DNA sequence: AAGATTGTTGCTTA
DNA sequence: TTAAGCAACAATCT
C-alpha cells in the first residue's frame, strides 16, 4: 500500500523519533532484503552511525547517516535507503510503546514477529523494525554518487514547485498509453500508486483508459488539480490503511473512509449517485471508476 | 482452488 | 534508443 502519502507519513513520524540517534546493533534475519551486499557488510556499514535526516523521493525513504560536510561531501556521504514495496512496515518501538508506519496487513501483534526481517537498535534502547510479509521491500546503502544516480531515475515529485500543469502536459503529450499508467510511472511522476491514481482520475472525471496524448488542456488541468488536492488531503489524513490499523499513538491515520472509488466497486458513485463503481483491469492492476462521471 | 492484493524490475516486442 | 506490455518476485486472504 505505501504510496507517497503513506511513505511521507512514515518519514514525518520517524523523523520525530530517531533523528540524532546512534545505531548500535543491527539484526538481519532475511538476507534477500539486502540486495547487492552481504548482511555482514551491511551491518558493518551502519553500526556506529547516527540518523542525521530522513528524506523521501517517491515511495523511497532516504536515511542520511552522515553530516553534510560541504568540504568532504562526496567521500563522507552515506545513505540508508529503504523501500516498503507492497507490504513493508517500519515500526519504531520505545519501552513497549510502538509507532507503526506502513499498513496493517498482517496485523502487528508482537514485535519482533516472523516478518521482522531487519531490526535496528539505537543507543537509547529503542528499536526500528523493518517488517515485510511478502519481502518485496529492500534496504541498501549508497554513497552520494549512488544516491544521485537513483534520484535521477525519479520523475517530478507532486506538491513540489516543478509539478506544474505545463510540465504535466509535457509528460502526457508524447505518451500513447493510458493515463493511469502514466500517472503511476515513477520515472515520470514520483509517488502515485494504484490507489491514488484511481482517486485522482475519479476526481478529475477522466476515464483511466484514456490515452494520455489525447487529453485536452482542460482535462490535463483537472488531473493536475485533482493530484494536488488528493495527495495533500491523504497526507493530512496520514494515508490510507485497511481494516484495523492503529498506530502506536492510538491514532487511526485513515484516509480509507474518504476513498471515493478504490475498493468500492459495486457501490453507487458518491458523485452522480446513479451508477455503480466499476472494476476493470488496466495494465495488470485493478482499476475502479464511474462509467457515468468519468469520460 | 483459482484469483486477488498496496510496487518495481527486467524481459520481449515494436 | 525508447516506449509499451507482460510475467515474475512471495505470502497471504477470499
mmCIF file of C-alpha atoms (C1' of nucleotides) in Angstrom:
data_model
loop_
_atom_site.group_PDB
_atom_site.id
_atom_site.type_symbol
_atom_site.label_atom_id
_atom_site.label_comp_id
_atom_site.label_asym_id
_atom_site.label_seq_id
_atom_site.Cartn_x
_atom_site.Cartn_y
_atom_site.Cartn_z
ATOM 1 C CA UNK A 1 0.000 0.000 0.000
ATOM 2 C CA UNK A 2 2.545 2.618 0.804
ATOM 3 C CA UNK A 3 2.311 5.339 -1.815
ATOM 4 C CA UNK A 4 3.562 8.893 -1.445
ATOM 5 C CA UNK A 5 1.164 9.930 1.376
ATOM 6 C CA UNK A 6 1.867 6.805 3.431
ATOM 7 C CA UNK A 7 5.639 6.984 2.995
ATOM 8 C CA UNK A 8 5.564 10.689 3.800
ATOM 9 C CA UNK A 9 3.614 9.900 6.977
ATOM 10 C CA UNK A 10 6.242 7.341 7.956
ATOM 11 C CA UNK A 11 9.001 9.853 7.194
ATOM 12 C CA UNK A 12 7.451 12.511 9.413
ATOM 13 C CA UNK A 13 6.724 10.113 12.267
ATOM 14 C CA UNK A 14 10.176 8.565 12.242
ATOM 15 C CA UNK A 15 11.877 11.942 11.936
ATOM 16 C CA UNK A 16 10.374 12.934 15.287
ATOM 17 C CA UNK A 17 11.591 9.721 16.879
ATOM 18 C CA UNK A 18 15.023 8.797 15.589
ATOM 19 C CA UNK A 19 16.837 11.891 14.302
ATOM 20 C CA UNK A 20 20.145 12.112 16.152
ATOM 21 C CA UNK A 21 20.023 8.547 17.435
ATOM 22 C CA UNK A 22 23.031 6.300 17.092
ATOM 23 C CA UNK A 23 22.672 2.803 15.636
ATOM 24 C CA UNK A 24 24.347 0.353 17.986
ATOM 25 C CA UNK A 25 23.234 -3.009 16.631
ATOM 26 C CA UNK A 26 21.516 -4.348 13.528
ATOM 27 C CA UNK A 27 19.967 -7.779 13.091
ATOM 28 C CA UNK A 28 19.365 -9.151 9.618
ATOM 29 C CA UNK A 29 17.003 -12.093 9.620
ATOM 30 C CA UNK A 30 16.474 -12.288 5.862
ATOM 31 C CA UNK A 31 19.428 -11.600 3.676
ATOM 32 C CA UNK A 32 17.422 -11.182 0.495
ATOM 33 C CA UNK A 33 16.048 -7.919 1.892
ATOM 34 C CA UNK A 34 19.539 -6.519 1.262
ATOM 35 C CA UNK A 35 20.355 -6.883 -2.419
ATOM 36 C CA UNK A 36 23.911 -6.494 -3.683
ATOM 37 C CA UNK A 37 25.642 -6.604 -0.318
ATOM 38 C CA UNK A 38 26.290 -9.262 2.309
ATOM 39 C CA UNK A 39 24.444 -8.938 5.595
ATOM 40 C CA UNK A 40 27.744 -8.537 7.438
ATOM 41 C CA UNK A 41 28.894 -5.725 5.222
ATOM 42 C CA UNK A 42 25.502 -4.029 5.556
ATOM 43 C CA UNK A 43 25.681 -4.210 9.344
ATOM 44 C CA UNK A 44 29.315 -3.039 9.489
ATOM 45 C CA UNK A 45 28.419 -0.095 7.317
ATOM 46 C CA UNK A 46 25.745 1.320 9.565
ATOM 47 C CA UNK A 47 26.590 0.316 13.133
ATOM 48 C CA UNK A 48 28.102 3.350 14.845
ATOM 49 C CA UNK A 49 26.439 5.832 12.508
ATOM 50 C CA UNK A 50 23.587 8.056 13.566
ATOM 51 C CA UNK A 51 20.494 9.280 11.765
ATOM 52 C CA UNK A 52 21.017 12.837 10.626
ATOM 53 C CA UNK A 53 17.972 13.333 8.460
ATOM 54 C CA UNK A 54 15.198 11.383 6.757
ATOM 55 C CA UNK A 55 14.206 12.292 3.203
ATOM 56 C CA UNK A 56 11.825 10.771 0.720
ATOM 57 C CA UNK A 57 11.618 10.589 -3.029
ATOM 58 C CA UNK A 58 8.511 8.989 -4.452
ATOM 59 C CA UNK A 59 7.925 5.927 -2.283
ATOM 60 C CA UNK A 60 11.582 5.572 -1.281
ATOM 61 C CA UNK A 61 12.886 6.576 2.152
ATOM 62 C CA UNK A 62 16.396 8.016 2.406
ATOM 63 C CA UNK A 63 18.109 7.962 5.800
ATOM 64 C CA UNK A 64 21.077 10.334 5.853
ATOM 65 C CA UNK A 65 23.725 8.797 8.096
ATOM 66 C CA UNK A 66 26.434 11.442 7.763
ATOM 67 C CA UNK A 67 26.596 15.125 8.355
ATOM 68 C CA UNK A 68 26.525 17.078 5.147
ATOM 69 C CA UNK A 69 30.085 18.352 5.495
ATOM 70 C CA UNK A 70 30.390 20.593 2.462
ATOM 71 C CA UNK A 71 34.132 20.106 2.018
ATOM 72 C CA UNK A 72 34.121 16.298 2.094
ATOM 73 C CA UNK A 73 30.588 15.616 0.971
ATOM 74 C CA UNK A 74 31.494 13.240 -1.822
ATOM 75 C CA UNK A 75 33.541 10.869 0.280
ATOM 76 C CA UNK A 76 31.742 11.198 3.583
ATOM 77 C CA UNK A 77 28.155 10.739 2.479
ATOM 78 C CA UNK A 78 26.357 7.568 3.386
ATOM 79 C CA UNK A 79 22.683 6.884 2.902
ATOM 80 C CA UNK A 80 20.481 4.045 4.036
ATOM 81 C CA UNK A 81 17.638 3.534 1.559
ATOM 82 C CA UNK A 82 14.505 1.577 2.418
ATOM 83 C CA UNK A 83 11.609 0.726 0.162
ATOM 84 C CA UNK A 84 8.355 -0.765 1.519
ATOM 85 C CA UNK A 85 7.112 -2.027 -1.838
ATOM 86 C CA UNK A 86 3.717 -3.694 -1.270
ATOM 87 C CA UNK A 87 3.662 -4.888 2.320
ATOM 88 C CA UNK A 88 6.594 -3.287 4.097
ATOM 89 C CA UNK A 89 6.263 -1.687 7.527
ATOM 90 C CA UNK A 90 8.627 0.456 9.558
ATOM 91 C CA UNK A 91 7.705 0.351 13.203
ATOM 92 C CA UNK A 92 9.502 2.265 15.896
ATOM 93 C CA UNK A 93 9.367 0.904 19.448
ATOM 94 C CA UNK A 94 10.429 2.593 22.646
ATOM 95 C CA UNK A 95 9.881 0.854 26.002
ATOM 96 C CA UNK A 96 6.911 -1.113 24.823
ATOM 97 C CA UNK A 97 5.190 1.718 23.016
ATOM 98 C CA UNK A 98 5.294 1.416 19.257
ATOM 99 C CA UNK A 99 4.729 3.860 16.439
ATOM 100 C CA UNK A 100 3.685 1.878 13.425
ATOM 101 C CA UNK A 101 4.234 3.202 9.961
ATOM 102 C CA UNK A 102 3.078 1.297 6.950
ATOM 103 C CA UNK A 103 -0.066 -0.717 6.834
ATOM 104 C CA UNK A 104 -1.884 -3.283 8.868
ATOM 105 C CA UNK A 105 -1.633 -6.417 6.791
ATOM 106 C CA UNK A 106 -0.982 -8.635 8.542
ATOM 107 C CA UNK A 107 -1.902 -7.138 11.849
ATOM 108 C CA UNK A 108 1.008 -6.264 14.072
ATOM 109 C CA UNK A 109 0.759 -8.129 17.338
ATOM 110 C CA UNK A 110 4.106 -8.745 18.895
ATOM 111 C CA UNK A 111 7.460 -7.436 17.785
ATOM 112 C CA UNK A 112 9.615 -8.855 16.516
ATOM 113 C CA UNK A 113 7.402 -11.240 14.594
ATOM 114 C CA UNK A 114 8.115 -13.633 11.750
ATOM 115 C CA UNK A 115 8.074 -10.744 9.265
ATOM 116 C CA UNK A 116 10.649 -8.636 11.136
ATOM 117 C CA UNK A 117 13.490 -9.075 8.669
ATOM 118 C CA UNK A 118 15.736 -6.227 9.771
ATOM 119 C CA UNK A 119 15.902 -4.796 13.294
ATOM 120 C CA UNK A 120 17.847 -1.630 14.066
ATOM 121 C CA UNK A 121 18.842 -0.980 17.680
ATOM 122 C CA UNK A 122 19.593 2.542 18.893
ATOM 123 C CA UNK A 123 21.851 3.658 21.710
ATOM 124 C CA UNK A 124 18.936 4.601 23.962
ATOM 125 C CA UNK A 125 17.439 1.105 23.762
ATOM 126 C CA UNK A 126 14.741 1.941 21.229
ATOM 127 C CA UNK A 127 14.351 -0.102 18.061
ATOM 128 C CA UNK A 128 13.169 0.164 14.499
ATOM 129 C CA UNK A 129 11.579 -2.909 12.921
ATOM 130 C CA UNK A 130 11.508 -3.378 9.165
ATOM 131 C CA UNK A 131 8.714 -5.900 8.615
ATOM 132 C CA UNK A 132 7.617 -7.196 5.254
ATOM 133 C CA UNK A 133 5.273 -10.097 4.700
ATOM 134 C CA UNK A 134 5.939 -10.502 1.012
ATOM 135 C CA UNK A 135 9.611 -9.482 1.178
ATOM 136 C CA UNK A 136 9.478 -7.318 -1.921
ATOM 137 C CA UNK A 137 10.945 -4.430 0.048
ATOM 138 C CA UNK A 138 14.645 -3.761 0.459
ATOM 139 C CA UNK A 139 17.310 -1.893 2.384
ATOM 140 C CA UNK A 140 20.540 -0.757 0.795
ATOM 141 C CA UNK A 141 23.414 1.589 1.441
ATOM 142 C CA UNK A 142 24.723 4.082 -1.093
ATOM 143 C CA UNK A 143 27.184 6.949 -1.224
ATOM 144 C CA UNK A 144 26.495 10.346 -2.772
ATOM 145 C CA UNK A 145 27.163 9.134 -6.304
ATOM 146 C CA UNK A 146 24.870 6.166 -5.824
ATOM 147 C CA UNK A 147 22.125 8.331 -4.417
ATOM 148 C CA UNK A 148 22.394 10.877 -7.226
ATOM 149 C CA UNK A 149 22.076 8.105 -9.768
ATOM 150 C CA UNK A 150 18.925 6.804 -8.096
ATOM 151 C CA UNK A 151 17.393 10.256 -7.750
ATOM 152 C CA UNK A 152 17.823 10.778 -11.481
ATOM 153 C CA UNK A 153 15.517 7.849 -12.131
ATOM 154 C CA UNK A 154 12.572 9.568 -10.460
ATOM 155 C CA UNK A 155 10.178 11.877 -12.218
ATOM 156 C CA UNK A 156 8.558 15.026 -10.911
ATOM 157 C CA UNK A 157 7.512 14.989 -7.283
ATOM 158 C CA UNK A 158 3.878 16.071 -6.770
ATOM 159 C CA UNK A 159 3.453 19.103 -4.491
ATOM 160 C CA UNK A 160 6.949 20.322 -5.380
ATOM 161 C CA UNK A 161 7.451 23.531 -7.430
ATOM 162 C CA UNK A 162 8.380 21.589 -10.572
ATOM 163 C CA UNK A 163 4.992 19.915 -10.597
ATOM 164 C CA UNK A 164 3.157 22.411 -12.792
ATOM 165 C CA UNK A 165 0.295 21.974 -15.203
ATOM 166 C CA UNK A 166 2.669 22.716 -18.092
ATOM 167 C CA UNK A 167 5.113 20.023 -17.014
ATOM 168 C CA UNK A 168 2.280 17.565 -16.619
ATOM 169 C CA UNK A 169 1.069 18.419 -20.118
ATOM 170 C CA UNK A 170 4.587 17.765 -21.427
ATOM 171 C CA UNK A 171 4.576 14.357 -19.802
ATOM 172 C CA UNK A 172 1.238 13.428 -21.348
ATOM 173 C CA UNK A 173 1.999 14.878 -24.781
ATOM 174 C CA UNK A 174 4.129 12.022 -26.080
ATOM 175 C CA UNK A 175 2.573 9.111 -24.247
ATOM 176 C CA UNK A 176 0.487 6.703 -26.255
ATOM 177 C CA UNK A 177 -0.582 4.604 -23.315
ATOM 178 C CA UNK A 178 -3.453 5.022 -20.879
ATOM 179 C CA UNK A 179 -3.412 7.950 -18.494
ATOM 180 C CA UNK A 180 -3.500 5.767 -15.383
ATOM 181 C CA UNK A 181 -0.244 4.040 -16.256
ATOM 182 C CA UNK A 182 1.368 7.376 -16.990
ATOM 183 C CA UNK A 183 0.330 8.681 -13.559
ATOM 184 C CA UNK A 184 1.832 5.586 -11.950
ATOM 185 C CA UNK A 185 5.079 5.662 -13.939
ATOM 186 C CA UNK A 186 7.689 6.560 -11.311
ATOM 187 C CA UNK A 187 10.135 7.803 -13.934
ATOM 188 C CA UNK A 188 7.619 10.437 -14.992
ATOM 189 C CA UNK A 189 5.817 11.299 -11.744
ATOM 190 C CA UNK A 190 7.148 10.070 -8.399
ATOM 191 C CA UNK A 191 4.911 8.603 -5.731
ATOM 192 C CA UNK A 192 1.486 7.885 -7.211
ATOM 193 C CA UNK A 193 0.367 4.253 -6.984
ATOM 194 C CA UNK A 194 -2.744 2.259 -7.713
ATOM 195 C CA UNK A 195 -4.998 3.726 -5.045
ATOM 196 C CA UNK A 196 -4.324 7.406 -5.636
ATOM 197 C CA UNK A 197 -4.276 7.031 -9.425
ATOM 198 C CA UNK A 198 -7.877 5.790 -9.250
ATOM 199 C CA UNK A 199 -8.867 8.521 -6.783
ATOM 200 C CA UNK A 200 -7.231 11.303 -8.807
ATOM 201 C CA UNK A 201 -8.873 10.211 -12.053
ATOM 202 C CA UNK A 202 -12.278 9.946 -10.420
ATOM 203 C CA UNK A 203 -11.885 13.441 -9.002
ATOM 204 C CA UNK A 204 -10.765 14.748 -12.411
ATOM 205 C CA UNK A 205 -13.651 12.933 -14.171
ATOM 206 C CA UNK A 206 -11.269 11.163 -16.543
ATOM 207 C CA UNK A 207 -11.639 7.516 -17.509
ATOM 208 C CA UNK A 208 -8.466 5.593 -16.563
ATOM 209 C CA UNK A 209 -8.222 4.008 -20.011
ATOM 210 C CA UNK A 210 -7.991 7.323 -21.853
ATOM 211 C CA UNK A 211 -4.835 7.635 -23.957
ATOM 212 C CA UNK A 212 -2.602 10.277 -22.412
ATOM 213 C CA UNK A 213 -1.748 12.219 -25.555
ATOM 214 C CA UNK A 214 -5.424 12.587 -26.460
ATOM 215 C CA UNK A 215 -6.282 14.570 -23.347
ATOM 216 C CA UNK A 216 -7.315 18.191 -23.800
ATOM 217 C CA UNK A 217 -5.587 21.039 -21.976
ATOM 218 C CA UNK A 218 -8.669 21.438 -19.838
ATOM 219 C CA UNK A 219 -8.659 17.761 -18.889
ATOM 220 C CA UNK A 220 -4.966 17.864 -18.015
ATOM 221 C CA UNK A 221 -5.652 20.824 -15.777
ATOM 222 C CA UNK A 222 -8.334 18.839 -13.957
ATOM 223 C CA UNK A 223 -5.909 15.944 -13.408
ATOM 224 C CA UNK A 224 -3.290 18.377 -12.166
ATOM 225 C CA UNK A 225 -5.657 19.973 -9.674
ATOM 226 C CA UNK A 226 -7.010 16.621 -8.540
ATOM 227 C CA UNK A 227 -3.481 15.305 -7.944
ATOM 228 C CA UNK A 228 -2.602 18.217 -5.703
ATOM 229 C CA UNK A 229 -5.881 18.025 -3.834
ATOM 230 C CA UNK A 230 -5.947 14.257 -3.238
ATOM 231 C CA UNK A 231 -2.293 13.867 -2.281
ATOM 232 C CA UNK A 232 -2.394 16.803 0.113
ATOM 233 C CA UNK A 233 -5.540 15.529 1.746
ATOM 234 C CA UNK A 234 -4.217 11.970 2.023
ATOM 235 C CA UNK A 235 -1.099 13.205 3.816
ATOM 236 C CA UNK A 236 -3.290 15.246 6.159
ATOM 237 C CA UNK A 237 -5.204 12.085 6.958
ATOM 238 C CA UNK A 238 -1.982 10.124 7.423
ATOM 239 C CA UNK A 239 -2.512 7.925 4.418
ATOM 240 C CA UNK A 240 -4.731 5.028 3.535
ATOM 241 C CA UNK A 241 -4.840 1.859 5.614
ATOM 242 C CA UNK A 242 -7.204 -1.056 5.566
ATOM 243 C CA UNK A 243 -9.244 -2.685 8.328
ATOM 244 C CA UNK A 244 -7.987 -2.252 11.882
ATOM 245 C CA UNK A 245 -4.651 -0.486 11.726
ATOM 246 C CA UNK A 246 -3.887 1.805 14.637
ATOM 247 C CA UNK A 247 -0.506 3.383 15.164
ATOM 248 C CA UNK A 248 1.404 3.443 18.432
ATOM 249 C CA UNK A 249 -0.097 6.775 19.374
ATOM 250 C CA UNK A 250 -3.580 5.343 19.115
ATOM 251 C CA UNK A 251 -4.387 7.495 16.113
ATOM 252 C CA UNK A 252 -6.391 5.965 13.318
ATOM 253 C CA UNK A 253 -4.499 7.552 10.455
ATOM 254 C CA UNK A 254 -7.114 6.598 7.959
ATOM 255 C CA UNK A 255 -7.896 8.001 4.567
ATOM 256 C CA UNK A 256 -9.829 4.833 3.730
ATOM 257 C CA UNK A 257 -13.221 6.267 4.596
ATOM 258 C CA UNK A 258 -12.511 9.141 2.223
ATOM 259 C CA UNK A 259 -11.760 6.929 -0.764
ATOM 260 C CA UNK A 260 -14.323 7.531 -3.488
ATOM 261 C CA UNK A 261 -13.725 4.609 -5.821
ATOM 262 C CA UNK A 262 -10.832 2.430 -4.704
ATOM 263 C CA UNK A 263 -12.150 -0.904 -3.456
ATOM 264 C CA UNK A 264 -15.671 0.458 -3.750
ATOM 265 C CA UNK A 265 -16.733 -1.445 -6.829
ATOM 266 C CA UNK A 266 -20.443 -2.266 -6.678
ATOM 267 C CA UNK A 267 -21.222 0.793 -4.554
ATOM 268 C CA UNK A 268 -23.006 3.781 -6.048
ATOM 269 C CA UNK A 269 -20.770 6.566 -7.302
ATOM 270 C CA UNK A 270 -20.665 9.155 -4.484
ATOM 271 C CA UNK A 271 -20.903 11.981 -7.037
ATOM 272 C CA UNK A 272 -23.595 11.099 -9.566
ATOM 273 C CA UNK A 273 -25.298 8.624 -7.211
ATOM 274 C CA UNK A 274 -26.613 6.939 -10.301
ATOM 275 C CA UNK A 275 -24.203 4.269 -11.454
ATOM 276 C CA UNK A 276 -22.288 1.592 -9.591
ATOM 277 C CA UNK A 277 -18.498 1.861 -9.441
ATOM 278 C CA UNK A 278 -16.984 -0.494 -11.981
ATOM 279 C CA UNK A 279 -13.852 -2.548 -11.606
ATOM 280 C CA UNK A 280 -11.686 -3.370 -14.594
ATOM 281 C CA UNK A 281 -8.056 -4.239 -15.283
ATOM 282 C CA UNK A 282 -5.722 -1.572 -16.569
ATOM 283 C CA UNK A 283 -2.127 -2.656 -17.074
ATOM 284 C CA UNK A 284 -2.406 -5.651 -14.719
ATOM 285 C CA UNK A 285 -3.881 -3.555 -11.944
ATOM 286 C CA UNK A 286 -7.368 -3.489 -10.509
ATOM 287 C CA UNK A 287 -8.939 -0.196 -11.554
ATOM 288 C CA UNK A 288 -12.062 1.437 -10.166
ATOM 289 C CA UNK A 289 -14.084 4.147 -11.872
ATOM 290 C CA UNK A 290 -17.540 5.575 -12.505
ATOM 291 C CA UNK A 291 -18.719 4.905 -16.042
ATOM 292 C CA UNK A 292 -21.062 7.891 -15.924
ATOM 293 C CA UNK A 293 -18.848 10.598 -14.406
ATOM 294 C CA UNK A 294 -15.530 9.661 -15.948
ATOM 295 C CA UNK A 295 -15.223 10.350 -19.655
ATOM 296 C "C1'" DA B 1 -8.961 -23.762 -5.758
ATOM 297 C "C1'" DA B 2 -8.215 -20.008 -8.611
ATOM 298 C "C1'" DG B 3 -7.647 -15.327 -8.453
ATOM 299 C "C1'" DA B 4 -6.924 -11.330 -5.985
ATOM 300 C "C1'" DT B 5 -3.561 -7.901 -3.292
ATOM 301 C "C1'" DT B 6 -0.798 -1.510 -1.940
ATOM 302 C "C1'" DG B 7 5.209 -1.899 -6.292
ATOM 303 C "C1'" DT B 8 9.017 -2.495 -9.121
ATOM 304 C "C1'" DT B 9 12.238 -4.869 -12.340
ATOM 305 C "C1'" DG B 10 13.557 -6.939 -16.322
ATOM 306 C "C1'" DC B 11 12.432 -9.167 -20.490
ATOM 307 C "C1'" DT B 12 10.302 -9.051 -25.138
ATOM 308 C "C1'" DT B 13 8.418 -6.721 -28.859
ATOM 309 C "C1'" DA B 14 7.634 -2.915 -31.752
ATOM 310 C "C1'" DT C 1 17.089 4.487 -28.208
ATOM 311 C "C1'" DT C 2 12.723 4.475 -26.372
ATOM 312 C "C1'" DA C 3 8.204 3.065 -25.165
ATOM 313 C "C1'" DA C 4 4.622 -0.351 -24.153
ATOM 314 C "C1'" DG C 5 3.079 -4.526 -22.274
ATOM 315 C "C1'" DC C 6 3.770 -8.535 -19.589
ATOM 316 C "C1'" DA C 7 5.480 -12.042 -16.233
ATOM 317 C "C1'" DA C 8 7.757 -12.540 -12.063
ATOM 318 C "C1'" DC C 9 9.080 -11.765 -7.294
ATOM 319 C "C1'" DA C 10 6.285 -14.098 -2.107
ATOM 320 C "C1'" DA C 11 2.801 -14.744 1.136
ATOM 321 C "C1'" DT C 12 -1.391 -14.339 2.267
ATOM 322 C "C1'" DC C 13 -6.726 -13.906 2.031
ATOM 323 C "C1'" DT C 14 -11.296 -14.652 -0.275
#
